[in-house]
Coordinates of N, CA and C in Angstrom, one line a residue:
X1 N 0.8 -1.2 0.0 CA 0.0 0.0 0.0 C 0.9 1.3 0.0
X2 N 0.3 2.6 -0.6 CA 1.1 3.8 -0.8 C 0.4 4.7 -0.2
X3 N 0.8 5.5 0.2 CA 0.0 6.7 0.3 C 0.5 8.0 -0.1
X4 N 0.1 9.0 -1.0 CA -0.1 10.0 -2.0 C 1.1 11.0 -1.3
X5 N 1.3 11.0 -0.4 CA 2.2 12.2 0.5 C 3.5 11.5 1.2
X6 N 3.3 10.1 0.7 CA 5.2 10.0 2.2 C 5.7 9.7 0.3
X7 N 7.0 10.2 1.2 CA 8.3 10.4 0.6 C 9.1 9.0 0.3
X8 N 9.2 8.7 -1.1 CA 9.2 7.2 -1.6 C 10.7 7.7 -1.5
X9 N 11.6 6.2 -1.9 CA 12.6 6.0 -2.7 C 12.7 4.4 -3.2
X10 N 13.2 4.4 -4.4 CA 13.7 3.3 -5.1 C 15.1 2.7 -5.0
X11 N 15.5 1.6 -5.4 CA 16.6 1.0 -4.9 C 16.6 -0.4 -5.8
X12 N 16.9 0.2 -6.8 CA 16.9 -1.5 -7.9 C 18.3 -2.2 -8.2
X13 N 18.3 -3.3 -7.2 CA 19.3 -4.7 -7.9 C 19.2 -4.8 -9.1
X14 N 20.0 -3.9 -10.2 CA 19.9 -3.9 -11.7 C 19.9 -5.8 -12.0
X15 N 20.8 -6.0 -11.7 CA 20.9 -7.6 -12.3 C 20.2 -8.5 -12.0
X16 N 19.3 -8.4 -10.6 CA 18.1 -9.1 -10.7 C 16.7 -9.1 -10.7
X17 N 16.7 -7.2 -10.9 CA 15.5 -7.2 -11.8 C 15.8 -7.4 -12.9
X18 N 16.9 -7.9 -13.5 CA 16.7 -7.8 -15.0 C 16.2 -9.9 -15.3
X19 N 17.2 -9.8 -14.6 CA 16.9 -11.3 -14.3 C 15.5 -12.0 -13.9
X20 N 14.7 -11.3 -13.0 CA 13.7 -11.6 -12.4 C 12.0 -11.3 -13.8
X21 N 12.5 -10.2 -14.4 CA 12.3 -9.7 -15.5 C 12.0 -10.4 -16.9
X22 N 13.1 -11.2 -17.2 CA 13.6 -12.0 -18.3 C 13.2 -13.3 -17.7
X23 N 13.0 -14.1 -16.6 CA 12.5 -15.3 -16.0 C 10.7 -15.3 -16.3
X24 N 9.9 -13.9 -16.7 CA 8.7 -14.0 -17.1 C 9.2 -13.5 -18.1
X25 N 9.6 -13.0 -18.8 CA 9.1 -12.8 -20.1 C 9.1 -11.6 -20.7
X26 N 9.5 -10.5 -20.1 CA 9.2 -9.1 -20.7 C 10.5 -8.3 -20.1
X27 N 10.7 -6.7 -20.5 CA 11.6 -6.4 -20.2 C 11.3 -5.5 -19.5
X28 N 12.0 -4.4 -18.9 CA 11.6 -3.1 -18.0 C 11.4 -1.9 -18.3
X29 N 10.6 -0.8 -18.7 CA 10.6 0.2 -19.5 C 10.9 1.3 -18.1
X30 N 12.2 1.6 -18.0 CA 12.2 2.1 -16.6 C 11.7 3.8 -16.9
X31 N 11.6 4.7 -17.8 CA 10.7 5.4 -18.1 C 9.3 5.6 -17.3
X32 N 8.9 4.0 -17.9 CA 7.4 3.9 -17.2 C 7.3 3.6 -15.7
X33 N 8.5 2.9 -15.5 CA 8.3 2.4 -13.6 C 8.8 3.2 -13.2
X34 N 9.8 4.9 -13.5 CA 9.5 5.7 -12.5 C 8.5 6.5 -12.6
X35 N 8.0 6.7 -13.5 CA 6.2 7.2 -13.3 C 5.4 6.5 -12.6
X36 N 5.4 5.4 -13.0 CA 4.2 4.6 -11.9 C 4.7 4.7 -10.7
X37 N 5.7 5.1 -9.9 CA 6.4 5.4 -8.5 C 6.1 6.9 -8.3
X38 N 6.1 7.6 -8.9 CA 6.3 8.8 -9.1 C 4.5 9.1 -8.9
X39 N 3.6 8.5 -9.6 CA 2.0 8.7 -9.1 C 1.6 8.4 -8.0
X40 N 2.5 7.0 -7.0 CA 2.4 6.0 -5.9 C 2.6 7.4 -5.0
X41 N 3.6 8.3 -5.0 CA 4.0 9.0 -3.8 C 4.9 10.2 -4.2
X42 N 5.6 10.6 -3.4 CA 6.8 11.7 -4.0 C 7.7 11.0 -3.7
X43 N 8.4 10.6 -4.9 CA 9.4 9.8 -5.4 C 10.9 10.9 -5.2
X44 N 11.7 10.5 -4.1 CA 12.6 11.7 -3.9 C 13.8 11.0 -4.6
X45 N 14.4 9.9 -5.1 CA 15.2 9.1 -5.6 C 15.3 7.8 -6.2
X46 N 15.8 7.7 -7.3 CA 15.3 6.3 -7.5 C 17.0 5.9 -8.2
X47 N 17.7 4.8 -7.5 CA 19.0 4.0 -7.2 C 18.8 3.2 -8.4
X48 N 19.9 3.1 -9.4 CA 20.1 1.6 -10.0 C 21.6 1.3 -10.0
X49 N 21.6 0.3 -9.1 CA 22.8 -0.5 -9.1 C 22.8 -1.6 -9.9
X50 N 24.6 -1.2 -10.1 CA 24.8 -2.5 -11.7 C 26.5 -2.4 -11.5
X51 N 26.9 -3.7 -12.5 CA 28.8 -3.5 -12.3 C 28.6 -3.7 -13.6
X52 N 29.7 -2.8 -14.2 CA 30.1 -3.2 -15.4 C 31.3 -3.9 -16.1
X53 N 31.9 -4.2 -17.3 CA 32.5 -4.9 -17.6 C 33.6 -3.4 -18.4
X54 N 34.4 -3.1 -17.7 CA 35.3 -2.3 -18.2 C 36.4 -2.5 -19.3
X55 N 36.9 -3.8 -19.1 CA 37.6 -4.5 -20.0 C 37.4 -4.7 -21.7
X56 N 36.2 -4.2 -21.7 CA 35.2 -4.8 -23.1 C 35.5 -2.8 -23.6
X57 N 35.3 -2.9 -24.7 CA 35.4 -1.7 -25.5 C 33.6 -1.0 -25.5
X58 N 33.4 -2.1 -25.7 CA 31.9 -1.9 -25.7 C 31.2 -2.5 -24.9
X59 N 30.1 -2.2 -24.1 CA 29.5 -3.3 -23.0 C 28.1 -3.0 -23.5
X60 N 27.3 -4.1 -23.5 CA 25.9 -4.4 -23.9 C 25.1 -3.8 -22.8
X61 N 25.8 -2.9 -21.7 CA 24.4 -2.7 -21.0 C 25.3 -0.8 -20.6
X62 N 25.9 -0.7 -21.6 CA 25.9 0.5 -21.4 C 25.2 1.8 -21.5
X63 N 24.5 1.4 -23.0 CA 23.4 2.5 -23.4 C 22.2 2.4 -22.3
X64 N 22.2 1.3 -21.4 CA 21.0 1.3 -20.2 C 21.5 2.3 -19.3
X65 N 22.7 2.2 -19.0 CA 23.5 2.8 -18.1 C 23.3 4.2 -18.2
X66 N 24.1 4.8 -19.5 CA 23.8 6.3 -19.8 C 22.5 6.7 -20.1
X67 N 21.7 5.9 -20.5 CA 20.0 6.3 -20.6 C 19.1 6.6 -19.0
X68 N 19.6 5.7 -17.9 CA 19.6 6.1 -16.7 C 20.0 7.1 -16.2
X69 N 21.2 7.5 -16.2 CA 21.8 8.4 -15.6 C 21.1 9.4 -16.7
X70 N 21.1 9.4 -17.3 CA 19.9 11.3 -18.1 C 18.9 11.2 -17.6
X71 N 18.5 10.8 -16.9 CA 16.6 10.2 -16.9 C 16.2 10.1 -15.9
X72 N 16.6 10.9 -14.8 CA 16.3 11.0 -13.5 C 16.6 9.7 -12.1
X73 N 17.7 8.6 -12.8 CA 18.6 7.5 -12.0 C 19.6 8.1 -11.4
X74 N 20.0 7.3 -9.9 CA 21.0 8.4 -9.8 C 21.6 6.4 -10.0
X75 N 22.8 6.6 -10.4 CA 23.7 5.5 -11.4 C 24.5 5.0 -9.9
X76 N 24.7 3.5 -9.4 CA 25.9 3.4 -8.7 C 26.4 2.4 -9.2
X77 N 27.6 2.2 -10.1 CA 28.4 1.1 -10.6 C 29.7 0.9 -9.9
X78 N 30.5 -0.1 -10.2 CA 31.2 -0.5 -10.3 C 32.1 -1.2 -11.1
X79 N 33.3 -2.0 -11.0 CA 34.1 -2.3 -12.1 C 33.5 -4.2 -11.8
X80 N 33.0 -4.7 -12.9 CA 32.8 -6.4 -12.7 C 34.3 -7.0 -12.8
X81 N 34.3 -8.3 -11.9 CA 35.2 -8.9 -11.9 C 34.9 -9.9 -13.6
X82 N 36.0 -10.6 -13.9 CA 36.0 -11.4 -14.7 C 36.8 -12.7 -14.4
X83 N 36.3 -13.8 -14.5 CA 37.5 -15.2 -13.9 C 36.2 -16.5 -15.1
X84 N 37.0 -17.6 -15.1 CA 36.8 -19.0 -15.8 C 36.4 -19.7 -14.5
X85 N 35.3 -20.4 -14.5 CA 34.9 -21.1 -14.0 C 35.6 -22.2 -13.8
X86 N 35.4 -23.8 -13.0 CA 36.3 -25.0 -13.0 C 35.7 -25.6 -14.5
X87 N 34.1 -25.4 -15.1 CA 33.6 -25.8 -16.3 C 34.5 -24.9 -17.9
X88 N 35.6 -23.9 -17.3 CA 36.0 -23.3 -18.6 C 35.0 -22.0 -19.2
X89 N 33.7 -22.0 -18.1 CA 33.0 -20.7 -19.1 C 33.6 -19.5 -18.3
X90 N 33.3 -18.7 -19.4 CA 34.0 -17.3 -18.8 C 32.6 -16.6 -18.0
X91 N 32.3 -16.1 -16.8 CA 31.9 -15.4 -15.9 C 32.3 -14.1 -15.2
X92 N 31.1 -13.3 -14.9 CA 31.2 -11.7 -14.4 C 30.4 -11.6 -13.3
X93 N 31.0 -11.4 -12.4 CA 30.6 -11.0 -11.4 C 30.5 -9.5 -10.5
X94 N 29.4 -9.1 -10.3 CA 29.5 -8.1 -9.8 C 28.5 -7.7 -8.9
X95 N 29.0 -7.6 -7.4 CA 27.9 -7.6 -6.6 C 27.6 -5.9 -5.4
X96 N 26.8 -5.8 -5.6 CA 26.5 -4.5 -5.1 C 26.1 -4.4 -4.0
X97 N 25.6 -5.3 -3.3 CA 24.8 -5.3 -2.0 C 25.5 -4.0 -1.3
X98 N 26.5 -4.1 -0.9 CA 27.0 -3.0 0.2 C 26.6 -2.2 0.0
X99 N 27.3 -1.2 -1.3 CA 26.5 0.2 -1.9 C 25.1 0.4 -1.6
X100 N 24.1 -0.7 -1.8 CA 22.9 -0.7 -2.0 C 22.5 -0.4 -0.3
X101 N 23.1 -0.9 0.5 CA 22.7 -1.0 1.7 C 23.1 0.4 2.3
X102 N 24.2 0.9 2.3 CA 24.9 2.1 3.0 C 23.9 3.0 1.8
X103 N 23.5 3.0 1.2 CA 22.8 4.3 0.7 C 21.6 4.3 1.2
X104 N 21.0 3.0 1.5 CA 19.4 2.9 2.2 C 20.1 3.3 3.5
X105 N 20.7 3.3 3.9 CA 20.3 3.3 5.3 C 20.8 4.9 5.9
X106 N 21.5 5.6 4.5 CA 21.4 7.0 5.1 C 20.8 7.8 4.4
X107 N 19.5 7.3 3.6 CA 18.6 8.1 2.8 C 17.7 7.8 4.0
X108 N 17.5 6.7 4.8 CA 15.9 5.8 5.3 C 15.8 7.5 6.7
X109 N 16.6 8.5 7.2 CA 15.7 9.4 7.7 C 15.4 10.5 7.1
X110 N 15.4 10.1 6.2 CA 14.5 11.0 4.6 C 13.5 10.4 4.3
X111 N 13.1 9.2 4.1 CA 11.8 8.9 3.5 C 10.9 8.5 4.4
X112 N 9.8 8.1 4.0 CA 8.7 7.3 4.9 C 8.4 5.9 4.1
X113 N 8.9 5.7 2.7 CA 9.0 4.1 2.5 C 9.9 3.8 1.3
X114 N 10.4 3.0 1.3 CA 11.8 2.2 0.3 C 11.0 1.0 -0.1
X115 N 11.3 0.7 -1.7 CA 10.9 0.2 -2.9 C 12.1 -0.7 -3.1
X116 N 12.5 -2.1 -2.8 CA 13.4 -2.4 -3.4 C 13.4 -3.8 -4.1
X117 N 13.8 -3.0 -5.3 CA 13.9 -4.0 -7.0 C 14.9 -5.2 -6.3
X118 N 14.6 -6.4 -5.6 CA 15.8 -7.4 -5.8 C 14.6 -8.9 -4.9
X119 N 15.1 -10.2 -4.9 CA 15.1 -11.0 -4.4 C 15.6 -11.7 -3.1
X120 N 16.7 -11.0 -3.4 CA 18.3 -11.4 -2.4 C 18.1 -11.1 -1.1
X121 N 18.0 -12.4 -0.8 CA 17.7 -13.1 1.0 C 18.4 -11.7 1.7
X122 N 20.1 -12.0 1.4 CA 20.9 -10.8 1.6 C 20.5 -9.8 2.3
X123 N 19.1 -9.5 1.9 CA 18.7 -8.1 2.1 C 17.6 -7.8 3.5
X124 N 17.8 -9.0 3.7 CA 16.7 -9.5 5.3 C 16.9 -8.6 6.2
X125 N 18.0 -8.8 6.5 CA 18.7 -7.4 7.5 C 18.4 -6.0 7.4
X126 N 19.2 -5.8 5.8 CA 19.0 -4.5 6.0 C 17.4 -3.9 6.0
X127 N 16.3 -4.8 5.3 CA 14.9 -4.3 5.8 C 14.2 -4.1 7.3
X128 N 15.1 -4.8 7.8 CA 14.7 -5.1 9.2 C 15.4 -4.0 10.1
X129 N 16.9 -3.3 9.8 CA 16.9 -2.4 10.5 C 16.0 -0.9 9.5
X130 N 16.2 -0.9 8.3 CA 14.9 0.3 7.7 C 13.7 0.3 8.8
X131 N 13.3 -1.2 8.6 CA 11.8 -0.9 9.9 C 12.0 0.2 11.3
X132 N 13.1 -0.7 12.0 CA 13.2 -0.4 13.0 C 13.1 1.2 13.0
X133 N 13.6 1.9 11.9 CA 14.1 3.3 11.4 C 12.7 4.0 11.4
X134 N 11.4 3.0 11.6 CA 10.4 3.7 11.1 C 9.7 3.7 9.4
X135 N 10.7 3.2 8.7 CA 10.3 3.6 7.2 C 9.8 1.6 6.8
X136 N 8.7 2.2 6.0 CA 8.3 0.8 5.2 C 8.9 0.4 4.1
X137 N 8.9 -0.8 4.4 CA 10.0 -1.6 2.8 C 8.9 -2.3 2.0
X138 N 9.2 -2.3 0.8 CA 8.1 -2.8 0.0 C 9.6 -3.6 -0.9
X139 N 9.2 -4.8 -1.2 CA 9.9 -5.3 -2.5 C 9.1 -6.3 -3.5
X140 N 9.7 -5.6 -4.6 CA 9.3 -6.2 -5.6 C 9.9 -7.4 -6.2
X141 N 9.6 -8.6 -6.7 CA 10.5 -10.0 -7.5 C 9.0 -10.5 -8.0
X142 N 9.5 -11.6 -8.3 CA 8.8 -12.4 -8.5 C 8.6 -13.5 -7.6
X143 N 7.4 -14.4 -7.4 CA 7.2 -15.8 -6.9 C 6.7 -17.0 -8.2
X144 N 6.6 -15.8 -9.2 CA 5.7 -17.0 -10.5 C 6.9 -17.4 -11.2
X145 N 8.6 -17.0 -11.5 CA 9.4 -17.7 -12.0 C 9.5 -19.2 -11.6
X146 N 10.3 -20.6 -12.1 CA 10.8 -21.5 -11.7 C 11.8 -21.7 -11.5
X147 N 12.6 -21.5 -10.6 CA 12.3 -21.8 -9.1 C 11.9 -20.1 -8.9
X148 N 11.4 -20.0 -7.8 CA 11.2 -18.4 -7.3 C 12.0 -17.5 -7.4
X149 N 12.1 -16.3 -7.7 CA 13.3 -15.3 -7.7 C 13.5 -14.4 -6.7
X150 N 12.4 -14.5 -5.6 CA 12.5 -13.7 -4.2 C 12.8 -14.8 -3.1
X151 N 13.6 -14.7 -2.3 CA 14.1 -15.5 -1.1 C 12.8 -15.3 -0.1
X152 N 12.1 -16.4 0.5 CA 11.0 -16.1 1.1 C 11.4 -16.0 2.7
X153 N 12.6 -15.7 3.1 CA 13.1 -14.5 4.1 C 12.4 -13.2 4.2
X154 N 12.9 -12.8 3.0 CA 12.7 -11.6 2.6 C 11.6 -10.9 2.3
X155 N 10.9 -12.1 1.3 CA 9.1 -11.9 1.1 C 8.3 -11.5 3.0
X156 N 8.6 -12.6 3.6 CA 8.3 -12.3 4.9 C 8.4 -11.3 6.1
X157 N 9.7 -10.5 5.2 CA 10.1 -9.4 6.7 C 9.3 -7.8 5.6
X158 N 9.5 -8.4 4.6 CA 8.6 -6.9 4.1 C 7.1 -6.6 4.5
X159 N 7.4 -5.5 4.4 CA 5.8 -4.6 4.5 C 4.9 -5.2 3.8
X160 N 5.2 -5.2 2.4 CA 4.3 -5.1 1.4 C 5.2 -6.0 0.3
X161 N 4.7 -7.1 -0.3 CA 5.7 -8.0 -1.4 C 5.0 -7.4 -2.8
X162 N 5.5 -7.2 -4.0 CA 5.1 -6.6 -4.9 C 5.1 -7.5 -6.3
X163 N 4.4 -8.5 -6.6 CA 4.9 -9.3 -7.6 C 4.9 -8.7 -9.0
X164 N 6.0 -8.8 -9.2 CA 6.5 -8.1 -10.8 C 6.0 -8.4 -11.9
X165 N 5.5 -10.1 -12.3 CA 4.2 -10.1 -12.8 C 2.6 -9.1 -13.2
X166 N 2.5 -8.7 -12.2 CA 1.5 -7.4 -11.9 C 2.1 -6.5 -12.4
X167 N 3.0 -6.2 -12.4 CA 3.7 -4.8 -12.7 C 4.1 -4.4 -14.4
X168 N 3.6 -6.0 -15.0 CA 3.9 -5.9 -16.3 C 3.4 -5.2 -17.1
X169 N 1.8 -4.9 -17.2 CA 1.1 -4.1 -18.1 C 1.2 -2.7 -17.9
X170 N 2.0 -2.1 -16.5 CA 2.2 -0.8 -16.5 C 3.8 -0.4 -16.7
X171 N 4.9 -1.4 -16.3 CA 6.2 -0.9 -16.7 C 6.8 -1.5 -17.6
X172 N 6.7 -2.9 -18.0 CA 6.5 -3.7 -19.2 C 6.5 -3.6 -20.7
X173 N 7.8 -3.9 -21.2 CA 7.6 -4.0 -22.7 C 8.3 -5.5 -23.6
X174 N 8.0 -5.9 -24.4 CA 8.4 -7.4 -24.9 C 10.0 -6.9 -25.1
X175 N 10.5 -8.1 -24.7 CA 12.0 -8.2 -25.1 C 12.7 -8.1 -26.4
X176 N 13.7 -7.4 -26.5 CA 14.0 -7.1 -27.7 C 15.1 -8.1 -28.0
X177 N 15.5 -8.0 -29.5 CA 16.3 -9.5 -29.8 C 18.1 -9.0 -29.5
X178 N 18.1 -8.0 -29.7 CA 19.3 -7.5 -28.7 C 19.8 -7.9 -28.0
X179 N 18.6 -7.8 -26.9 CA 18.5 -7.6 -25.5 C 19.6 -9.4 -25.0
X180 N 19.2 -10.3 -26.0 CA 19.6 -11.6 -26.1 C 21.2 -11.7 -25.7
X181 N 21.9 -10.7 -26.1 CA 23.3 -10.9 -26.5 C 23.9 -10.3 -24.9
X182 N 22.9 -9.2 -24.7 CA 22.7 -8.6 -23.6 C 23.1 -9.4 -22.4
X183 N 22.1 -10.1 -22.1 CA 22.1 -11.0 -21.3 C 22.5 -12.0 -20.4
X184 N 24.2 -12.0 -21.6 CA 24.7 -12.6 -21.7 C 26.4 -12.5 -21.1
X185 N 25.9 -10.7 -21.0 CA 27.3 -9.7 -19.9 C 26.6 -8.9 -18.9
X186 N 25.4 -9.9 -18.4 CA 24.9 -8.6 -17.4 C 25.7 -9.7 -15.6
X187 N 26.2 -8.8 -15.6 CA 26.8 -9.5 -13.7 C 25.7 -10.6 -13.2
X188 N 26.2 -11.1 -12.9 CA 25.8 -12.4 -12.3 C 25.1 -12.0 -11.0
X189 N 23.8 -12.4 -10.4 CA 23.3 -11.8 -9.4 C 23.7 -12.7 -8.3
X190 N 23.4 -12.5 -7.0 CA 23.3 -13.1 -5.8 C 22.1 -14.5 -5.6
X191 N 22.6 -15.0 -4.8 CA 21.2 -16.4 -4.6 C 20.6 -15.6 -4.2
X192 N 18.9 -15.8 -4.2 CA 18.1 -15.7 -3.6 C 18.3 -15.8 -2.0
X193 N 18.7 -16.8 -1.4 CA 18.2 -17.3 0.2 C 19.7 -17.1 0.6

């Protein structure tokens, strides 16, 4: 639940909303999902964390990157690691939790409720001291992927669970064939639990 007058902020796990996203079927028109936040309440911020692949001349999730940061995101990256797995595939990792956490937790005596885009069990805590702070957590994932993409820790300590499913006919657009290649260098997210 929202109400018209407290002071929102957003806080999106780029890599597993993207992930949690692409597990149903559609992509994120984040245009539209900060509007639809932006009608929910007074939207004072809205976070997208993501690592990049610096090594590459070009990175497939760059134009998301700079199209964010014009567009009212405030951007927190970092540099992805790169290593070979024991199977030989090449893998990127890039995990943000911390950033994501120290920024919630010195924005949370500014707002009255946090929105956060992720699944990641990880994040049990830090909702749990936001409460203590007074401020309500709402997160959005999914439960209709297979296996689930929200750690049901997490579903349980929030305020309000937001299934991203629902959220398709308002921020939702079909995946582009791009987007495929995409995919395929976006940081590796955190387990759920």
């Amino acid at each position: 639940m929202f109400y018209r007058d407290e002071r929102l902020a957003l806080f999106i796990d780029g890599s597993n909303l993207y992930a949690a996203a692409k597990a149903l079927g559609f992509d994120i028109d984040y245009k539209l999902l900060r509007t639809e936040f932006m009608r929910r309440g007074k939207l004072l911020r809205a976070f997208y964390y993501t690592a990049l692949l610096e090594s590459e001349e070009y990175s497939p999730i760059r134009p998301l990157v700079d199209w964010l940061n014009y567009n009212g995101f405030t951007m927190v990256t970092k540099p992805a690691k790169e290593y070979t797995d024991s199977m030989g595939r090449r893998k990127v990792k890039g995990n943000m939790d911390i950033e994501l956490c120290v920024d919630a937790m010195e924005l949370a005596p500014h707002v009255d409720h946090i929105v956060l885009f992720s699944g990641d069990g990880d994040f049990r805590p830090l909702i749990e001291s936001l409460q203590r702070q007074g401020v309500r957590v709402s997160v959005v994932s999914t439960i209709r992927s297979n296996p689930p993409m929200i750690s049901d820790d997490l579903r349980r300590q929030a305020d309000n669970f937001i299934e991203l499913y629902e959220l398709k006919d308002v921020v939702g657009r079909p995946p582009r064939p791009e987007d495929e290649e995409a995919s395929n260098m976006v940081p590796e997210m955190a387990e759920t639990e």
